Tab-separated table of N, CA and C in Angstrom:
chain	number	residue	atom	x	y	z
D	7	MET	N	26.432	83.367	60.934
D	7	MET	CA	25.393	84.210	60.379
D	7	MET	C	25.928	85.640	60.229
D	8	HIS	N	25.670	86.235	59.088
D	8	HIS	CA	26.101	87.600	58.816
D	8	HIS	C	25.249	88.577	59.631
D	9	ASP	N	25.850	89.683	60.062
D	9	ASP	CA	25.141	90.685	60.865
D	9	ASP	C	23.861	91.178	60.204
D	10	ILE	N	23.869	91.330	58.890
D	10	ILE	CA	22.703	91.862	58.185
D	10	ILE	C	21.489	90.953	58.391
D	11	GLU	N	21.729	89.643	58.527
D	11	GLU	CA	20.623	88.708	58.702
D	11	GLU	C	19.987	88.819	60.084
D	12	ARG	N	20.743	89.275	61.052
D	12	ARG	CA	20.209	89.406	62.413
D	12	ARG	C	19.215	90.562	62.524
D	13	ILE	N	19.372	91.557	61.664
D	13	ILE	CA	18.513	92.741	61.768
D	13	ILE	C	17.453	92.819	60.668
D	14	ALA	N	17.531	91.930	59.693
D	14	ALA	CA	16.604	91.993	58.555
D	14	ALA	C	15.190	91.573	58.951
D	15	VAL	N	14.227	92.190	58.296
D	15	VAL	CA	12.807	91.901	58.481
D	15	VAL	C	12.296	91.242	57.202
D	16	ASP	N	11.540	90.176	57.372
D	16	ASP	CA	10.985	89.470	56.221
D	16	ASP	C	9.641	90.052	55.815
D	17	SER	N	9.204	89.672	54.658
D	17	SER	CA	7.915	90.084	54.114
D	17	SER	C	6.778	89.676	55.053
D	18	PRO	N	5.742	90.517	55.138
D	18	PRO	CA	4.564	90.110	55.911
D	18	PRO	C	3.734	89.050	55.169
D	19	TYR	N	4.055	88.808	53.901
D	19	TYR	CA	3.341	87.808	53.114
D	19	TYR	C	3.941	86.436	53.438
D	20	PRO	N	3.187	85.544	54.093
D	20	PRO	CA	3.755	84.289	54.607
D	20	PRO	C	4.547	83.434	53.603
D	21	PRO	N	4.087	83.243	52.351
D	21	PRO	CA	4.890	82.402	51.447
D	21	PRO	C	6.283	82.984	51.165
D	22	VAL	N	6.385	84.304	51.080
D	22	VAL	CA	7.677	84.945	50.822
D	22	VAL	C	8.567	84.834	52.058
D	23	ALA	N	7.999	85.061	53.233
D	23	ALA	CA	8.756	84.916	54.477
D	23	ALA	C	9.245	83.482	54.641
D	24	GLU	N	8.418	82.524	54.266
D	24	GLU	CA	8.801	81.111	54.365
D	24	GLU	C	9.952	80.788	53.422
D	25	GLN	N	9.931	81.338	52.214
D	25	GLN	CA	11.051	81.114	51.290
D	25	GLN	C	12.355	81.650	51.875
D	26	ALA	N	12.301	82.822	52.483
D	26	ALA	CA	13.505	83.393	53.110
D	26	ALA	C	13.992	82.497	54.237
D	27	ARG	N	13.083	82.011	55.069
D	27	ARG	CA	13.460	81.124	56.173
D	27	ARG	C	14.116	79.849	55.636
D	28	GLN	N	13.506	79.241	54.622
D	28	GLN	CA	14.063	78.028	54.019
D	28	GLN	C	15.463	78.294	53.468
D	29	TYR	N	15.609	79.439	52.826
D	29	TYR	CA	16.894	79.791	52.220
D	29	TYR	C	17.982	79.869	53.286
D	30	ILE	N	17.707	80.582	54.351
D	30	ILE	CA	18.698	80.759	55.413
D	30	ILE	C	19.045	79.421	56.061
D	31	GLU	N	18.038	78.620	56.355
D	31	GLU	CA	18.274	77.335	57.016
D	31	GLU	C	19.063	76.362	56.155
D	32	SER	N	18.939	76.468	54.826
D	32	SER	CA	19.590	75.494	53.935
D	32	SER	C	20.727	76.083	53.112
D	33	ASN	N	21.129	77.333	53.406
D	33	ASN	CA	22.125	78.017	52.573
D	33	ASN	C	21.700	78.037	51.105
D	34	GLY	N	20.414	78.217	50.890
D	34	GLY	CA	19.899	78.336	49.530
D	34	GLY	C	19.770	77.028	48.784
D	35	GLN	N	19.960	75.918	49.464
D	35	GLN	CA	19.904	74.617	48.787
D	35	GLN	C	18.489	74.063	48.683
D	36	THR	N	17.611	74.437	49.622
D	36	THR	CA	16.251	73.909	49.637
D	36	THR	C	15.278	75.062	49.839
D	37	VAL	N	14.689	75.519	48.731
D	37	VAL	CA	13.722	76.608	48.775
D	37	VAL	C	12.524	76.195	47.935
D	38	ASP	N	11.336	76.380	48.483
D	38	ASP	CA	10.113	76.041	47.771
D	38	ASP	C	9.832	77.113	46.727
D	39	HIS	N	10.483	76.978	45.591
D	39	HIS	CA	10.359	77.932	44.486
D	39	HIS	C	10.665	77.182	43.200
D	40	PRO	N	9.921	77.433	42.120
D	40	PRO	CA	10.156	76.694	40.876
D	40	PRO	C	11.558	76.886	40.289
D	41	HIS	N	12.219	77.979	40.652
D	41	HIS	CA	13.588	78.228	40.174
D	41	HIS	C	14.521	78.378	41.373
D	42	ALA	N	14.410	77.430	42.294
D	42	ALA	CA	15.148	77.503	43.563
D	42	ALA	C	16.650	77.643	43.364
D	43	ASP	N	17.178	77.055	42.309
D	43	ASP	CA	18.624	77.134	42.069
D	43	ASP	C	19.080	78.548	41.707
D	44	ARG	N	18.163	79.443	41.391
D	44	ARG	CA	18.500	80.813	41.000
D	44	ARG	C	18.087	81.848	42.046
D	45	VAL	N	17.541	81.393	43.161
D	45	VAL	CA	17.068	82.331	44.189
D	45	VAL	C	18.246	82.882	44.992
D	46	ILE	N	18.187	84.177	45.223
D	46	ILE	CA	19.110	84.875	46.121
D	46	ILE	C	18.258	85.601	47.159
D	47	LEU	N	18.899	86.093	48.193
D	47	LEU	CA	18.233	86.991	49.131
D	47	LEU	C	18.809	88.378	48.926
D	48	LEU	N	17.934	89.339	48.702
D	48	LEU	CA	18.328	90.741	48.556
D	48	LEU	C	17.913	91.476	49.818
D	49	TYR	N	18.842	92.255	50.366
D	49	TYR	CA	18.592	93.047	51.568
D	49	TYR	C	18.644	94.520	51.180
D	50	VAL	N	17.534	95.219	51.381
D	50	VAL	CA	17.441	96.636	51.026
D	50	VAL	C	16.972	97.431	52.242
D	51	ARG	N	17.392	98.681	52.290
D	51	ARG	CA	16.979	99.558	53.387
D	51	ARG	C	15.665	100.235	53.000
D	52	GLY	N	14.677	100.162	53.885
D	52	GLY	CA	13.388	100.806	53.650
D	52	GLY	C	13.564	102.303	53.463
D	53	ARG	N	12.981	102.849	52.423
D	53	ARG	CA	13.175	104.255	52.071
D	53	ARG	C	12.551	105.193	53.097
D	54	SER	N	11.544	104.758	53.817
D	54	SER	CA	10.929	105.595	54.854
D	54	SER	C	11.350	105.153	56.248
D	55	SER	N	11.333	103.850	56.470
D	55	SER	CA	11.574	103.313	57.813
D	55	SER	C	13.052	103.169	58.158
D	56	GLY	N	13.888	102.961	57.144
D	56	GLY	CA	15.300	102.672	57.403
D	56	GLY	C	15.544	101.233	57.814
D	57	VAL	N	14.481	100.436	57.917
D	57	VAL	CA	14.580	99.032	58.309
D	57	VAL	C	15.155	98.219	57.143
D	58	ILE	N	16.029	97.258	57.459
D	58	ILE	CA	16.574	96.367	56.431
D	58	ILE	C	15.528	95.297	56.141
D	59	ARG	N	15.160	95.187	54.886
D	59	ARG	CA	14.149	94.220	54.452
D	59	ARG	C	14.806	93.145	53.591
D	60	ARG	N	14.386	91.905	53.804
D	60	ARG	CA	14.961	90.743	53.108
D	60	ARG	C	13.934	90.210	52.117
D	61	VAL	N	14.359	90.031	50.852
D	61	VAL	CA	13.456	89.592	49.788
D	61	VAL	C	14.111	88.475	48.976
D	62	PRO	N	13.463	87.316	48.851
D	62	PRO	CA	13.977	86.293	47.940
D	62	PRO	C	13.601	86.663	46.500
D	63	LEU	N	14.588	86.590	45.608
D	63	LEU	CA	14.390	86.916	44.195
D	63	LEU	C	15.166	85.934	43.333
D	64	VAL	N	14.738	85.752	42.105
D	64	VAL	CA	15.534	84.956	41.172
D	64	VAL	C	16.530	85.882	40.482
D	65	SER	N	17.672	85.307	40.118
D	65	SER	CA	18.726	86.088	39.489
D	65	SER	C	19.402	85.264	38.404
D	66	VAL	N	20.136	85.982	37.574
D	66	VAL	CA	20.973	85.365	36.558
D	66	VAL	C	22.366	85.954	36.712
D	67	ALA	N	23.372	85.093	36.701
D	67	ALA	CA	24.753	85.561	36.796
D	67	ALA	C	25.161	86.229	35.486
D	68	ASP	N	25.930	87.302	35.613
D	68	ASP	CA	26.503	87.999	34.467
D	68	ASP	C	27.933	88.357	34.866
D	69	GLY	N	28.861	87.461	34.586
D	69	GLY	CA	30.224	87.629	35.080
D	69	GLY	C	30.192	87.526	36.595
D	70	ASP	N	30.789	88.495	37.279
D	70	ASP	CA	30.782	88.520	38.744
D	70	ASP	C	29.515	89.168	39.306
D	71	ASP	N	28.690	89.728	38.440
D	71	ASP	CA	27.481	90.424	38.865
D	71	ASP	C	26.277	89.498	38.788
D	72	LEU	N	25.188	89.961	39.374
D	72	LEU	CA	23.902	89.274	39.268
D	72	LEU	C	22.895	90.236	38.658
D	73	ILE	N	21.978	89.686	37.872
D	73	ILE	CA	20.918	90.465	37.243
D	73	ILE	C	19.591	90.020	37.865
D	74	ILE	N	18.770	91.000	38.256
D	74	ILE	CA	17.430	90.738	38.773
D	74	ILE	C	16.445	91.632	38.020
D	75	VAL	N	15.174	91.290	38.103
D	75	VAL	CA	14.134	92.062	37.421
D	75	VAL	C	13.056	92.437	38.434
D	76	ALA	N	12.653	93.697	38.412
D	76	ALA	CA	11.585	94.184	39.296
D	76	ALA	C	10.244	93.975	38.596
D	77	SER	N	9.832	92.727	38.489
D	77	SER	CA	8.646	92.395	37.699
D	77	SER	C	7.344	92.506	38.482
D	78	LYS	N	7.354	92.100	39.725
D	78	LYS	CA	6.142	92.012	40.556
D	78	LYS	C	5.041	91.281	39.788
D	79	GLY	N	5.460	90.242	39.056
D	79	GLY	CA	4.497	89.422	38.324
D	79	GLY	C	3.747	90.154	37.234
D	80	GLY	N	4.258	91.292	36.791
D	80	GLY	CA	3.588	92.078	35.762
D	80	GLY	C	2.561	93.059	36.318
D	81	ALA	N	2.616	93.300	37.624
D	81	ALA	CA	1.696	94.269	38.243
D	81	ALA	C	1.940	95.665	37.672
D	82	PRO	N	0.950	96.562	37.777
D	82	PRO	CA	1.102	97.900	37.207
D	82	PRO	C	2.106	98.787	37.950
D	83	GLU	N	2.474	98.421	39.182
D	83	GLU	CA	3.421	99.246	39.934
D	83	GLU	C	4.677	98.432	40.266
D	84	HIS	N	5.762	99.163	40.504
D	84	HIS	CA	7.022	98.520	40.878
D	84	HIS	C	6.910	97.892	42.264
D	85	PRO	N	7.661	96.815	42.506
D	85	PRO	CA	7.679	96.240	43.853
D	85	PRO	C	8.341	97.192	44.846
D	86	ALA	N	7.949	97.087	46.103
D	86	ALA	CA	8.495	97.969	47.152
D	86	ALA	C	10.011	97.841	47.250
D	87	TRP	N	10.551	96.630	47.101
D	87	TRP	CA	12.005	96.474	47.229
D	87	TRP	C	12.729	97.305	46.171
D	88	TYR	N	12.136	97.429	44.985
D	88	TYR	CA	12.779	98.218	43.934
D	88	TYR	C	12.755	99.702	44.295
D	89	LEU	N	11.628	100.191	44.798
D	89	LEU	CA	11.552	101.594	45.218
D	89	LEU	C	12.577	101.870	46.316
D	90	ASN	N	12.771	100.892	47.198
D	90	ASN	CA	13.768	101.045	48.256
D	90	ASN	C	15.183	101.131	47.695
D	91	LEU	N	15.523	100.285	46.736
D	91	LEU	CA	16.899	100.349	46.214
D	91	LEU	C	17.120	101.549	45.308
D	92	GLU	N	16.046	102.087	44.729
D	92	GLU	CA	16.185	103.357	44.011
D	92	GLU	C	16.586	104.469	44.976
D	93	ALA	N	16.015	104.436	46.176
D	93	ALA	CA	16.322	105.442	47.193
D	93	ALA	C	17.712	105.245	47.777
D	94	ASP	N	18.154	103.993	47.890
D	94	ASP	CA	19.478	103.681	48.435
D	94	ASP	C	20.020	102.449	47.711
D	95	PRO	N	20.868	102.652	46.708
D	95	PRO	CA	21.357	101.528	45.908
D	95	PRO	C	22.415	100.661	46.601
D	96	LYS	N	22.779	101.007	47.822
D	96	LYS	CA	23.713	100.164	48.579
D	96	LYS	C	22.902	99.058	49.238
D	97	VAL	N	23.099	97.836	48.767
D	97	VAL	CA	22.321	96.689	49.219
D	97	VAL	C	23.267	95.578	49.676
D	98	TRP	N	22.684	94.501	50.186
D	98	TRP	CA	23.423	93.297	50.524
D	98	TRP	C	22.765	92.149	49.784
D	99	VAL	N	23.570	91.154	49.445
D	99	VAL	CA	23.077	89.990	48.707
D	99	VAL	C	23.575	88.737	49.407
D	100	ARG	N	22.691	87.774	49.522
D	100	ARG	CA	23.110	86.441	49.953
D	100	ARG	C	22.894	85.522	48.776
D	101	ASN	N	23.968	84.923	48.315
D	101	ASN	CA	23.929	83.954	47.229
D	101	ASN	C	24.484	82.652	47.790
D	102	LYS	N	23.577	81.746	48.120
D	102	LYS	CA	23.881	80.493	48.822
D	102	LYS	C	24.484	80.828	50.181
D	103	ASP	N	25.755	80.491	50.427
D	103	ASP	CA	26.333	80.768	51.749
D	103	ASP	C	27.207	82.021	51.760
D	104	GLU	N	27.241	82.734	50.644
D	104	GLU	CA	28.047	83.965	50.551
D	104	GLU	C	27.158	85.190	50.735
D	105	VAL	N	27.558	86.095	51.625
D	105	VAL	CA	26.870	87.370	51.808
D	105	VAL	C	27.861	88.464	51.431
D	106	PHE	N	27.420	89.400	50.583
D	106	PHE	CA	28.303	90.487	50.173
D	106	PHE	C	27.523	91.777	49.993
D	107	GLU	N	28.245	92.879	50.144
D	107	GLU	CA	27.667	94.187	49.880
D	107	GLU	C	27.700	94.413	48.384
D	108	ALA	N	26.658	95.069	47.873
D	108	ALA	CA	26.562	95.304	46.433
D	108	ALA	C	25.984	96.684	46.171
D	109	THR	N	26.201	97.133	44.951
D	109	THR	CA	25.574	98.351	44.467
D	109	THR	C	24.572	97.940	43.397
D	110	ALA	N	23.351	98.429	43.526
D	110	ALA	CA	22.283	98.121	42.579
D	110	ALA	C	22.185	99.242	41.552
D	111	THR	N	22.240	98.873	40.281
D	111	THR	CA	22.153	99.835	39.196
D	111	THR	C	21.046	99.419	38.239
D	112	THR	N	20.076	100.298	38.023
D	112	THR	CA	19.031	100.024	37.042
D	112	THR	C	19.623	100.251	35.658
D	113	LEU	N	19.520	99.233	34.830
D	113	LEU	CA	20.130	99.285	33.500
D	113	LEU	C	19.213	99.976	32.503
D	114	GLU	N	19.839	100.643	31.559
D	114	GLU	CA	19.102	101.337	30.507
D	114	GLU	C	19.755	101.059	29.163
D	115	GLY	N	19.032	101.364	28.108
D	115	GLY	CA	19.574	101.269	26.758
D	115	GLY	C	20.067	99.872	26.421
D	116	GLU	N	21.207	99.830	25.762
D	116	GLU	CA	21.790	98.569	25.305
D	116	GLU	C	22.116	97.636	26.465
D	117	ASP	N	22.572	98.196	27.596
D	117	ASP	CA	22.871	97.356	28.762
D	117	ASP	C	21.620	96.621	29.230
D	118	ARG	N	20.487	97.329	29.270
D	118	ARG	CA	19.241	96.687	29.677
D	118	ARG	C	18.820	95.632	28.659
D	119	THR	N	18.919	95.975	27.387
D	119	THR	CA	18.524	95.048	26.326
D	119	THR	C	19.292	93.738	26.429
D	120	LEU	N	20.598	93.819	26.629
D	120	LEU	CA	21.425	92.616	26.720
D	120	LEU	C	21.108	91.809	27.978
D	121	ALA	N	20.955	92.496	29.110
D	121	ALA	CA	20.662	91.799	30.359
D	121	ALA	C	19.266	91.172	30.310
D	122	TRP	N	18.304	91.877	29.739
D	122	TRP	CA	16.949	91.357	29.602
D	122	TRP	C	16.950	90.093	28.747
D	123	ALA	N	17.682	90.121	27.642
D	123	ALA	CA	17.768	88.955	26.758
D	123	ALA	C	18.353	87.757	27.514
D	124	LYS	N	19.359	88.011	28.336
D	124	LYS	CA	19.962	86.935	29.129
D	124	LYS	C	18.945	86.373	30.124
D	125	MET	N	18.188	87.251	30.760
D	125	MET	CA	17.183	86.818	31.729
D	125	MET	C	16.115	85.979	31.042
D	126	ILE	N	15.633	86.436	29.909
D	126	ILE	CA	14.580	85.728	29.166
D	126	ILE	C	15.083	84.371	28.662
D	127	GLU	N	16.335	84.316	28.268
D	127	GLU	CA	16.909	83.053	27.793
D	127	GLU	C	16.883	82.001	28.906
D	128	VAL	N	17.211	82.416	30.114
D	128	VAL	CA	17.289	81.490	31.239
D	128	VAL	C	15.921	81.254	31.879
D	129	MET	N	15.113	82.311	31.964
D	129	MET	CA	13.798	82.222	32.605
D	129	MET	C	12.755	82.905	31.720
D	130	PRO	N	12.297	82.203	30.686
D	130	PRO	CA	11.391	82.802	29.695
D	130	PRO	C	10.080	83.333	30.270
D	131	PHE	N	9.682	82.888	31.446
D	131	PHE	CA	8.409	83.343	32.021
D	131	PHE	C	8.387	84.846	32.243
D	132	PHE	N	9.556	85.495	32.358
D	132	PHE	CA	9.580	86.942	32.555
D	132	PHE	C	8.965	87.688	31.375
D	133	SER	N	9.069	87.135	30.176
D	133	SER	CA	8.496	87.822	29.015
D	133	SER	C	6.975	87.934	29.151
D	134	GLY	N	6.345	86.969	29.803
D	134	GLY	CA	4.907	87.045	30.041
D	134	GLY	C	4.551	88.171	30.991
D	135	TYR	N	5.398	88.428	31.977
D	135	TYR	CA	5.146	89.528	32.911
D	135	TYR	C	5.163	90.864	32.175
D	136	GLU	N	6.064	90.979	31.231
D	136	GLU	CA	6.203	92.222	30.484
D	136	GLU	C	4.930	92.545	29.704
D	137	THR	N	4.250	91.526	29.218
D	137	THR	CA	3.043	91.755	28.419
D	137	THR	C	1.827	92.092	29.274
D	138	LYS	N	1.917	91.882	30.602
D	138	LYS	CA	0.788	92.135	31.500
D	138	LYS	C	0.724	93.577	32.000
D	139	THR	N	1.727	94.377	31.675
D	139	THR	CA	1.781	95.727	32.233
D	139	THR	C	2.241	96.733	31.188
D	140	ASP	N	1.905	97.989	31.416
D	140	ASP	CA	2.371	99.066	30.539
D	140	ASP	C	3.734	99.596	30.975
D	141	ARG	N	4.159	99.271	32.191
D	141	ARG	CA	5.446	99.803	32.664
D	141	ARG	C	6.605	98.993	32.103
D	142	VAL	N	7.731	99.639	31.988
D	142	VAL	CA	8.962	98.937	31.612
D	142	VAL	C	9.483	98.258	32.870
D	143	LEU	N	9.688	96.950	32.796
D	143	LEU	CA	10.179	96.217	33.960
D	143	LEU	C	11.651	96.574	34.193
D	144	PRO	N	11.974	97.132	35.361
D	144	PRO	CA	13.368	97.477	35.635
D	144	PRO	C	14.250	96.233	35.709
D	145	VAL	N	15.366	96.308	35.013
D	145	VAL	CA	16.395	95.269	35.073
D	145	VAL	C	17.545	95.862	35.854
D	146	VAL	N	17.980	95.157	36.902
D	146	VAL	CA	18.937	95.706	37.859
D	146	VAL	C	20.189	94.831	37.918
D	147	ARG	N	21.337	95.489	37.883
D	147	ARG	CA	22.621	94.807	38.048
D	147	ARG	C	23.054	94.980	39.490
D	148	LEU	N	23.438	93.870	40.131
D	148	LEU	CA	23.986	93.877	41.479
D	148	LEU	C	25.481	93.613	41.376
D	149	SER	N	26.282	94.628	41.687
D	149	SER	CA	27.742	94.539	41.563
D	149	SER	C	28.374	94.579	42.949
D	150	HIS	N	29.336	93.695	43.172
D	150	HIS	CA	30.067	93.679	44.444
D	150	HIS	C	30.648	95.052	44.725
D	151	ARG	N	30.519	95.485	45.993
D	151	ARG	CA	31.161	96.718	46.436
D	151	ARG	C	32.485	96.374	47.081
D	152	ALA	N	33.455	97.226	46.877
D	152	ALA	CA	34.777	96.994	47.474
D	152	ALA	C	34.778	97.384	48.936
């Protein structure tokens, strides 16, 4: 087990905490999620508390990087994990049995357009989230840190 997993805190929302537990126990092989094969665990530092928080999210590979979307199901506000990574873009990612440090970058312009198109191609349901809100859904690149 990676050190980051020993100190991470899961969501207080039971279904999300359960997905994280399933992920850890099965190395991401068995997760109760409609897109379980694309779920990763993102570890972010709380912007106020400093506590490491663990969040299961779906992702799309883009070369060696991963792309995620801060959709919150189309809610009017950004998810807390996104606000946390804006404050500190140094994050950790668990992708199946691999844990690595990453830098989170919110994409803009053409980079966002291309990454968004890739996300929609693989998981078209994200386009529905976009229509439910006035905010631009942040598209984030997770790049391995050296």
